[in-house]
Amino acid sequence: MGYIELNVLNNQSNLAMGIDLGTTNSLAAVWKDGRPVIVHPEGEAASVPSVIHFPGEDKAPIVGRKGRDLAAASPERTLFSIKRLMGRQAAELGSELAMIPFPVKDGEDGVLRIQVDGKSFTPQELSALILNKVHDHGCRALEEEKPDRVVITVPAYFDDAQRQATRDSARLAGLDVLRIVNEPTAACLAYGLDQNKTGNIAVFDLGGGTFDISVLSIDDGVFKVLSTAGDTHLGGDDFDRVLVNLIVEGLKGQLSEEELSDPGFLTGARLAAERCKCALSSDPEAELHMVLASRGVTFHKTITRDELDELISPLIEKTIDCCRRALSDAGLKPEEVDEVVLVGGSTRVIAVRAAAENFFKRIPHTELNPDEVVALGAAVQAHILTGGSRDMLLLDVIPLSLGLETVGGAISKLVERNSTIPCSVTEGFTTYADNQTGIDFHIVQGEREMVSDCRSLAKFQLKGIPPMPAGMARVAVRFHVDADGVLTVSAREESTGVSTLVEVEPMSGLSDEEVERMLIASIENAAEDFETRRNADLNTEIGTMLTATERSLESVRAALDKETLDDIEAAISASRAATSSESPSGLQAVRDELERATLPLAALLMNNVAKSALSGKRLDEV
Ligand code: AMP
């Protein structure tokens, strides 16, 4: 018998999709070209509204954006926020029931049923319609591969029933669930925080209708949820509501009570409020503007960011109360949290960012789009679970070191060449002069020791530091390089919380040849660079010592004997005479001499400090 050889094709795609199945919007992402990317058809929005409209007359439900657009005309046929019903029973729903425009009751199996047009649906079935829609939305952007293996995210507080309900939805949608992942864990994965060895992370997630704070610990790349807190009815919609109230109050003389509570009017007012709120995240003032053409009525008011901040401050305070609770449950103090990640559209509100930053005393991660972070993290997890290791990311490294100019033209490197991305590094800086109220930052790239030999990337200023003696200000500067190689540098003065942020693309305009040339130059000039750098550092150090010596000498001059005084003054003159043209060994000798000559001055100052600290105390109290 003859045999015919068959080539068996393995149809299993190695790609898996990450899905953020949200209360308001859902998103799909996949791993592509070494990084997670959101997938959506060209020309269409990335997110799919988690909304189902039932047109009636046995017509198929309309899911997503079109369904949401139909909601205004017939809200009684449109379902929102199905996620709130997942894995729950009617008795548990309480106020959520008011949001469901259809009759709801428990089935004999204990699973909730929603009656629509003579049929009944479980939340799992409805959620499956959304999953299908978002999966299809993502697949339409992918050329050949249609991954039916998925990772789906759920809130960290979801119990087993809610997680199982989510799994069942995916099964009904014909999808193979590789894993259900906690949303805050996904957010951490998107920021590459799994590469941190150990530490505590707070994920602050403020969306349109819900607020979640999760405290996680990480140990060797494994995340553990330590605590969660939040408010299932707090978010950007509440911020909109305070502006809607302004419109309603403003139109009270012109419209009747009935007109002011008309659902059509309120929808228009809510849209005007949201537009104004979003504009205030980038502009210091914006227009709150609404035209009611049918009644010939217009509302118009300019709102400043400060005004909005004041109106929403009680709401923001509620989020911070939850943070306090979550930290206390986790047994941690704010300063024991190493990283803070902001998630959700409402974390674009500047006052929300500032409140989180002030509470945790950390610059939070805001470099990624807060709407996309969770889906991106789900795609990272999907990639890892389909055999792609995080090590693939290791191929993406920073080709040239990134740093800041320090006093004297030297460079302090924060991110070393060959660091894997995404990555973050934070370092402390301080002021050089007394009463310095601003710091100029100069971001540079390269391997050489001096700024003049490196590539300048950007300059920015941190203003508003309160006047204080040199060296007292504590400024944390963070460099974050995201998976796309975009560098975000943020600086924050710890005592006042003033902060600033700048974004640059370190590699834009640099060819591989130029990178190579810069590396070779750093090797060829290594010895000379080292000497120049040492000179610059010694000059800076001598400068700081001179300022300190001269200042203290004035206060205790009378208490020093003539010989010591002459010795110090000779060392001061020698230090002043030494210039940057001195060799490092000459400068070192001048520095050491200044240190030796000022030892009696230092001893005297220490003595004075000790005396004033002990004054008024008996010996046995010491
Ligand atoms: P999410 O539930 O994460 O999609 O977040 C939606 C919420 O984010 C809504 O309340 C939006 O109004 C709000 N949002 C989106 N963009 C901005 C912005 N630029 N400034 C303030 N809030 C925003």
PDB file of N, CA and C in Angstrom, residues 444-510:
ATOM      1  N   VAL A 444      19.729  64.656  29.770  1.00  0.00           N
ATOM      2  CA  VAL A 444      20.724  64.354  28.735  1.00  0.00           C
ATOM      3  C   VAL A 444      20.837  62.849  28.517  1.00  0.00           C
ATOM      4  N   GLN A 445      21.472  62.520  27.387  1.00  0.00           N
ATOM      5  CA  GLN A 445      21.591  61.117  27.000  1.00  0.00           C
ATOM      6  C   GLN A 445      23.018  60.878  26.540  1.00  0.00           C
ATOM      7  N   GLY A 446      23.614  59.794  26.969  1.00  0.00           N
ATOM      8  CA  GLY A 446      24.953  59.470  26.492  1.00  0.00           C
ATOM      9  C   GLY A 446      25.782  58.814  27.562  1.00  0.00           C
ATOM     10  N   GLU A 447      26.964  58.369  27.158  1.00  0.00           N
ATOM     11  CA  GLU A 447      27.829  57.630  28.081  1.00  0.00           C
ATOM     12  C   GLU A 447      28.957  58.469  28.642  1.00  0.00           C
ATOM     13  N   ARG A 448      29.176  59.678  28.071  1.00  0.00           N
ATOM     14  CA  ARG A 448      30.296  60.506  28.524  1.00  0.00           C
ATOM     15  C   ARG A 448      29.978  61.110  29.898  1.00  0.00           C
ATOM     16  N   GLU A 449      31.004  61.657  30.538  1.00  0.00           N
ATOM     17  CA  GLU A 449      30.827  62.123  31.915  1.00  0.00           C
ATOM     18  C   GLU A 449      30.307  63.555  32.020  1.00  0.00           C
ATOM     19  N   MET A 450      30.568  64.368  30.974  1.00  0.00           N
ATOM     20  CA  MET A 450      30.199  65.777  31.059  1.00  0.00           C
ATOM     21  C   MET A 450      29.061  66.106  30.078  1.00  0.00           C
ATOM     22  N   VAL A 451      28.203  67.039  30.498  1.00  0.00           N
ATOM     23  CA  VAL A 451      27.047  67.414  29.679  1.00  0.00           C
ATOM     24  C   VAL A 451      27.453  67.846  28.284  1.00  0.00           C
ATOM     25  N   SER A 452      28.571  68.597  28.192  1.00  0.00           N
ATOM     26  CA  SER A 452      28.979  69.135  26.889  1.00  0.00           C
ATOM     27  C   SER A 452      29.268  68.022  25.878  1.00  0.00           C
ATOM     28  N   ASP A 453      29.538  66.793  26.356  1.00  0.00           N
ATOM     29  CA  ASP A 453      29.843  65.699  25.433  1.00  0.00           C
ATOM     30  C   ASP A 453      28.640  64.774  25.209  1.00  0.00           C
ATOM     31  N   CYS A 454      27.493  65.121  25.782  1.00  0.00           N
ATOM     32  CA  CYS A 454      26.317  64.258  25.625  1.00  0.00           C
ATOM     33  C   CYS A 454      25.246  64.962  24.806  1.00  0.00           C
ATOM     34  N   ARG A 455      24.185  64.218  24.546  1.00  0.00           N
ATOM     35  CA  ARG A 455      23.098  64.768  23.736  1.00  0.00           C
ATOM     36  C   ARG A 455      22.048  65.369  24.675  1.00  0.00           C
ATOM     37  N   SER A 456      21.684  66.616  24.383  1.00  0.00           N
ATOM     38  CA  SER A 456      20.682  67.267  25.213  1.00  0.00           C
ATOM     39  C   SER A 456      19.293  66.844  24.738  1.00  0.00           C
ATOM     40  N   LEU A 457      18.438  66.394  25.682  1.00  0.00           N
ATOM     41  CA  LEU A 457      17.101  65.944  25.278  1.00  0.00           C
ATOM     42  C   LEU A 457      16.019  66.973  25.595  1.00  0.00           C
ATOM     43  N   ALA A 458      16.078  67.566  26.754  1.00  0.00           N
ATOM     44  CA  ALA A 458      15.042  68.534  27.126  1.00  0.00           C
ATOM     45  C   ALA A 458      15.470  69.282  28.377  1.00  0.00           C
ATOM     46  N   LYS A 459      14.878  70.468  28.560  1.00  0.00           N
ATOM     47  CA  LYS A 459      15.108  71.229  29.790  1.00  0.00           C
ATOM     48  C   LYS A 459      13.762  71.557  30.379  1.00  0.00           C
ATOM     49  N   PHE A 460      13.650  71.518  31.700  1.00  0.00           N
ATOM     50  CA  PHE A 460      12.414  71.964  32.318  1.00  0.00           C
ATOM     51  C   PHE A 460      12.717  72.488  33.714  1.00  0.00           C
ATOM     52  N   GLN A 461      11.720  73.168  34.294  1.00  0.00           N
ATOM     53  CA  GLN A 461      11.937  73.838  35.566  1.00  0.00           C
ATOM     54  C   GLN A 461      10.946  73.360  36.604  1.00  0.00           C
ATOM     55  N   LEU A 462      11.394  73.205  37.832  1.00  0.00           N
ATOM     56  CA  LEU A 462      10.462  72.977  38.937  1.00  0.00           C
ATOM     57  C   LEU A 462      10.436  74.274  39.732  1.00  0.00           C
ATOM     58  N   LYS A 463       9.273  74.914  39.785  1.00  0.00           N
ATOM     59  CA  LYS A 463       9.172  76.205  40.496  1.00  0.00           C
ATOM     60  C   LYS A 463       8.345  76.019  41.764  1.00  0.00           C
ATOM     61  N   GLY A 464       8.406  77.021  42.636  1.00  0.00           N
ATOM     62  CA  GLY A 464       7.524  77.011  43.809  1.00  0.00           C
ATOM     63  C   GLY A 464       8.103  76.305  45.021  1.00  0.00           C
ATOM     64  N   ILE A 465       9.451  76.082  45.014  1.00  0.00           N
ATOM     65  CA  ILE A 465      10.085  75.492  46.205  1.00  0.00           C
ATOM     66  C   ILE A 465      10.148  76.596  47.270  1.00  0.00           C
ATOM     67  N   PRO A 466       9.701  76.349  48.509  1.00  0.00           N
ATOM     68  CA  PRO A 466       9.766  77.429  49.506  1.00  0.00           C
ATOM     69  C   PRO A 466      11.221  77.776  49.814  1.00  0.00           C
ATOM     70  N   PRO A 467      11.502  79.059  50.112  1.00  0.00           N
ATOM     71  CA  PRO A 467      12.889  79.436  50.405  1.00  0.00           C
ATOM     72  C   PRO A 467      13.398  78.670  51.625  1.00  0.00           C
ATOM     73  N   MET A 468      14.561  78.053  51.500  1.00  0.00           N
ATOM     74  CA  MET A 468      15.175  77.351  52.638  1.00  0.00           C
ATOM     75  C   MET A 468      16.677  77.251  52.393  1.00  0.00           C
ATOM     76  N   PRO A 469      17.441  76.916  53.434  1.00  0.00           N
ATOM     77  CA  PRO A 469      18.894  76.842  53.232  1.00  0.00           C
ATOM     78  C   PRO A 469      19.259  75.792  52.173  1.00  0.00           C
ATOM     79  N   ALA A 470      20.409  76.028  51.518  1.00  0.00           N
ATOM     80  CA  ALA A 470      20.876  75.090  50.485  1.00  0.00           C
ATOM     81  C   ALA A 470      20.926  73.679  51.050  1.00  0.00           C
ATOM     82  N   GLY A 471      20.528  72.726  50.256  1.00  0.00           N
ATOM     83  CA  GLY A 471      20.639  71.330  50.658  1.00  0.00           C
ATOM     84  C   GLY A 471      19.471  70.816  51.480  1.00  0.00           C
ATOM     85  N   MET A 472      18.523  71.701  51.830  1.00  0.00           N
ATOM     86  CA  MET A 472      17.399  71.263  52.663  1.00  0.00           C
ATOM     87  C   MET A 472      16.232  70.731  51.830  1.00  0.00           C
ATOM     88  N   ALA A 473      16.051  71.265  50.623  1.00  0.00           N
ATOM     89  CA  ALA A 473      14.899  70.826  49.805  1.00  0.00           C
ATOM     90  C   ALA A 473      15.090  69.358  49.425  1.00  0.00           C
ATOM     91  N   ARG A 474      14.003  68.624  49.376  1.00  0.00           N
ATOM     92  CA  ARG A 474      14.059  67.213  48.983  1.00  0.00           C
ATOM     93  C   ARG A 474      13.251  67.062  47.712  1.00  0.00           C
ATOM     94  N   VAL A 475      13.944  66.880  46.598  1.00  0.00           N
ATOM     95  CA  VAL A 475      13.237  66.788  45.328  1.00  0.00           C
ATOM     96  C   VAL A 475      13.424  65.380  44.750  1.00  0.00           C
ATOM     97  N   ALA A 476      12.303  64.667  44.607  1.00  0.00           N
ATOM     98  CA  ALA A 476      12.378  63.320  44.022  1.00  0.00           C
ATOM     99  C   ALA A 476      12.185  63.464  42.517  1.00  0.00           C
ATOM    100  N   VAL A 477      13.124  62.928  41.761  1.00  0.00           N
ATOM    101  CA  VAL A 477      13.001  62.988  40.307  1.00  0.00           C
ATOM    102  C   VAL A 477      12.844  61.560  39.805  1.00  0.00           C
ATOM    103  N   ARG A 478      11.795  61.340  39.019  1.00  0.00           N
ATOM    104  CA  ARG A 478      11.614  59.992  38.484  1.00  0.00           C
ATOM    105  C   ARG A 478      11.726  59.964  36.970  1.00  0.00           C
ATOM    106  N   PHE A 479      12.520  59.014  36.480  1.00  0.00           N
ATOM    107  CA  PHE A 479      12.593  58.749  35.049  1.00  0.00           C
ATOM    108  C   PHE A 479      11.778  57.480  34.804  1.00  0.00           C
ATOM    109  N   HIS A 480      10.822  57.562  33.884  1.00  0.00           N
ATOM    110  CA  HIS A 480      10.084  56.349  33.504  1.00  0.00           C
ATOM    111  C   HIS A 480      10.167  56.197  31.996  1.00  0.00           C
ATOM    112  N   VAL A 481      10.643  55.037  31.548  1.00  0.00           N
ATOM    113  CA  VAL A 481      10.663  54.780  30.110  1.00  0.00           C
ATOM    114  C   VAL A 481       9.606  53.721  29.847  1.00  0.00           C
ATOM    115  N   ASP A 482       8.615  54.042  29.005  1.00  0.00           N
ATOM    116  CA  ASP A 482       7.535  53.071  28.768  1.00  0.00           C
ATOM    117  C   ASP A 482       7.946  52.082  27.674  1.00  0.00           C
ATOM    118  N   ALA A 483       7.044  51.129  27.385  1.00  0.00           N
ATOM    119  CA  ALA A 483       7.381  50.075  26.433  1.00  0.00           C
ATOM    120  C   ALA A 483       7.632  50.631  25.026  1.00  0.00           C
ATOM    121  N   ASP A 484       7.148  51.845  24.752  1.00  0.00           N
ATOM    122  CA  ASP A 484       7.403  52.451  23.444  1.00  0.00           C
ATOM    123  C   ASP A 484       8.685  53.270  23.439  1.00  0.00           C
ATOM    124  N   GLY A 485       9.402  53.272  24.549  1.00  0.00           N
ATOM    125  CA  GLY A 485      10.656  54.013  24.613  1.00  0.00           C
ATOM    126  C   GLY A 485      10.461  55.490  24.905  1.00  0.00           C
ATOM    127  N   VAL A 486       9.238  55.890  25.259  1.00  0.00           N
ATOM    128  CA  VAL A 486       9.014  57.307  25.578  1.00  0.00           C
ATOM    129  C   VAL A 486       9.412  57.545  27.035  1.00  0.00           C
ATOM    130  N   LEU A 487      10.226  58.587  27.239  1.00  0.00           N
ATOM    131  CA  LEU A 487      10.710  58.895  28.582  1.00  0.00           C
ATOM    132  C   LEU A 487       9.843  59.991  29.207  1.00  0.00           C
ATOM    133  N   THR A 488       9.352  59.738  30.408  1.00  0.00           N
ATOM    134  CA  THR A 488       8.639  60.778  31.151  1.00  0.00           C
ATOM    135  C   THR A 488       9.466  61.080  32.387  1.00  0.00           C
ATOM    136  N   VAL A 489       9.788  62.358  32.572  1.00  0.00           N
ATOM    137  CA  VAL A 489      10.556  62.741  33.754  1.00  0.00           C
ATOM    138  C   VAL A 489       9.661  63.601  34.628  1.00  0.00           C
ATOM    139  N   SER A 490       9.529  63.226  35.884  1.00  0.00           N
ATOM    140  CA  SER A 490       8.723  64.032  36.789  1.00  0.00           C
ATOM    141  C   SER A 490       9.562  64.396  38.006  1.00  0.00           C
ATOM    142  N   ALA A 491       9.305  65.585  38.534  1.00  0.00           N
ATOM    143  CA  ALA A 491      10.046  66.052  39.705  1.00  0.00           C
ATOM    144  C   ALA A 491       9.047  66.537  40.730  1.00  0.00           C
ATOM    145  N   ARG A 492       9.300  66.207  42.012  1.00  0.00           N
ATOM    146  CA  ARG A 492       8.367  66.599  43.071  1.00  0.00           C
ATOM    147  C   ARG A 492       9.135  67.016  44.310  1.00  0.00           C
ATOM    148  N   GLU A 493       8.798  68.208  44.818  1.00  0.00           N
ATOM    149  CA  GLU A 493       9.421  68.660  46.058  1.00  0.00           C
ATOM    150  C   GLU A 493       8.578  68.107  47.195  1.00  0.00           C
ATOM    151  N   GLU A 494       9.228  67.351  48.098  1.00  0.00           N
ATOM    152  CA  GLU A 494       8.474  66.570  49.075  1.00  0.00           C
ATOM    153  C   GLU A 494       7.681  67.406  50.080  1.00  0.00           C
ATOM    154  N   SER A 495       8.251  68.557  50.562  1.00  0.00           N
ATOM    155  CA  SER A 495       7.564  69.259  51.648  1.00  0.00           C
ATOM    156  C   SER A 495       6.317  69.984  51.164  1.00  0.00           C
ATOM    157  N   THR A 496       6.353  70.523  49.933  1.00  0.00           N
ATOM    158  CA  THR A 496       5.189  71.284  49.442  1.00  0.00           C
ATOM    159  C   THR A 496       4.342  70.469  48.490  1.00  0.00           C
ATOM    160  N   GLY A 497       4.941  69.425  47.906  1.00  0.00           N
ATOM    161  CA  GLY A 497       4.193  68.631  46.929  1.00  0.00           C
ATOM    162  C   GLY A 497       4.188  69.258  45.547  1.00  0.00           C
ATOM    163  N   VAL A 498       4.907  70.408  45.340  1.00  0.00           N
ATOM    164  CA  VAL A 498       4.905  70.982  43.983  1.00  0.00           C
ATOM    165  C   VAL A 498       5.584  69.988  43.054  1.00  0.00           C
ATOM    166  N   SER A 499       5.023  69.846  41.859  1.00  0.00           N
ATOM    167  CA  SER A 499       5.602  68.868  40.952  1.00  0.00           C
ATOM    168  C   SER A 499       5.466  69.334  39.515  1.00  0.00           C
ATOM    169  N   THR A 500       6.235  68.726  38.651  1.00  0.00           N
ATOM    170  CA  THR A 500       6.180  69.041  37.233  1.00  0.00           C
ATOM    171  C   THR A 500       6.566  67.794  36.454  1.00  0.00           C
ATOM    172  N   LEU A 501       6.255  67.802  35.164  1.00  0.00           N
ATOM    173  CA  LEU A 501       6.438  66.578  34.373  1.00  0.00           C
ATOM    174  C   LEU A 501       6.767  66.947  32.928  1.00  0.00           C
ATOM    175  N   VAL A 502       7.663  66.187  32.300  1.00  0.00           N
ATOM    176  CA  VAL A 502       7.975  66.446  30.894  1.00  0.00           C
ATOM    177  C   VAL A 502       8.158  65.107  30.186  1.00  0.00           C
ATOM    178  N   GLU A 503       7.798  65.076  28.910  1.00  0.00           N
ATOM    179  CA  GLU A 503       7.862  63.821  28.147  1.00  0.00           C
ATOM    180  C   GLU A 503       8.788  64.008  26.941  1.00  0.00           C
ATOM    181  N   VAL A 504       9.667  63.057  26.702  1.00  0.00           N
ATOM    182  CA  VAL A 504      10.560  63.156  25.530  1.00  0.00           C
ATOM    183  C   VAL A 504      10.730  61.794  24.875  1.00  0.00           C
ATOM    184  N   GLU A 505      11.124  61.813  23.630  1.00  0.00           N
ATOM    185  CA  GLU A 505      11.425  60.558  22.943  1.00  0.00           C
ATOM    186  C   GLU A 505      12.936  60.485  22.750  1.00  0.00           C
ATOM    187  N   PRO A 506      13.626  59.763  23.645  1.00  0.00           N
ATOM    188  CA  PRO A 506      15.089  59.797  23.627  1.00  0.00           C
ATOM    189  C   PRO A 506      15.697  59.369  22.297  1.00  0.00           C
ATOM    190  N   MET A 507      15.051  58.443  21.590  1.00  0.00           N
ATOM    191  CA  MET A 507      15.712  57.901  20.409  1.00  0.00           C
ATOM    192  C   MET A 507      15.297  58.602  19.122  1.00  0.00           C
ATOM    193  N   SER A 508      14.398  59.589  19.222  1.00  0.00           N
ATOM    194  CA  SER A 508      13.948  60.191  17.967  1.00  0.00           C
ATOM    195  C   SER A 508      15.121  60.912  17.310  1.00  0.00           C
ATOM    196  N   GLY A 509      15.297  60.641  16.028  1.00  0.00           N
ATOM    197  CA  GLY A 509      16.337  61.317  15.251  1.00  0.00           C
ATOM    198  C   GLY A 509      17.724  60.723  15.402  1.00  0.00           C
ATOM    199  N   LEU A 510      17.876  59.663  16.211  1.00  0.00           N
ATOM    200  CA  LEU A 510      19.213  59.055  16.359  1.00  0.00           C
ATOM    201  C   LEU A 510      19.277  57.759  15.557  1.00  0.00           C
TER     202      LEU A 510
END
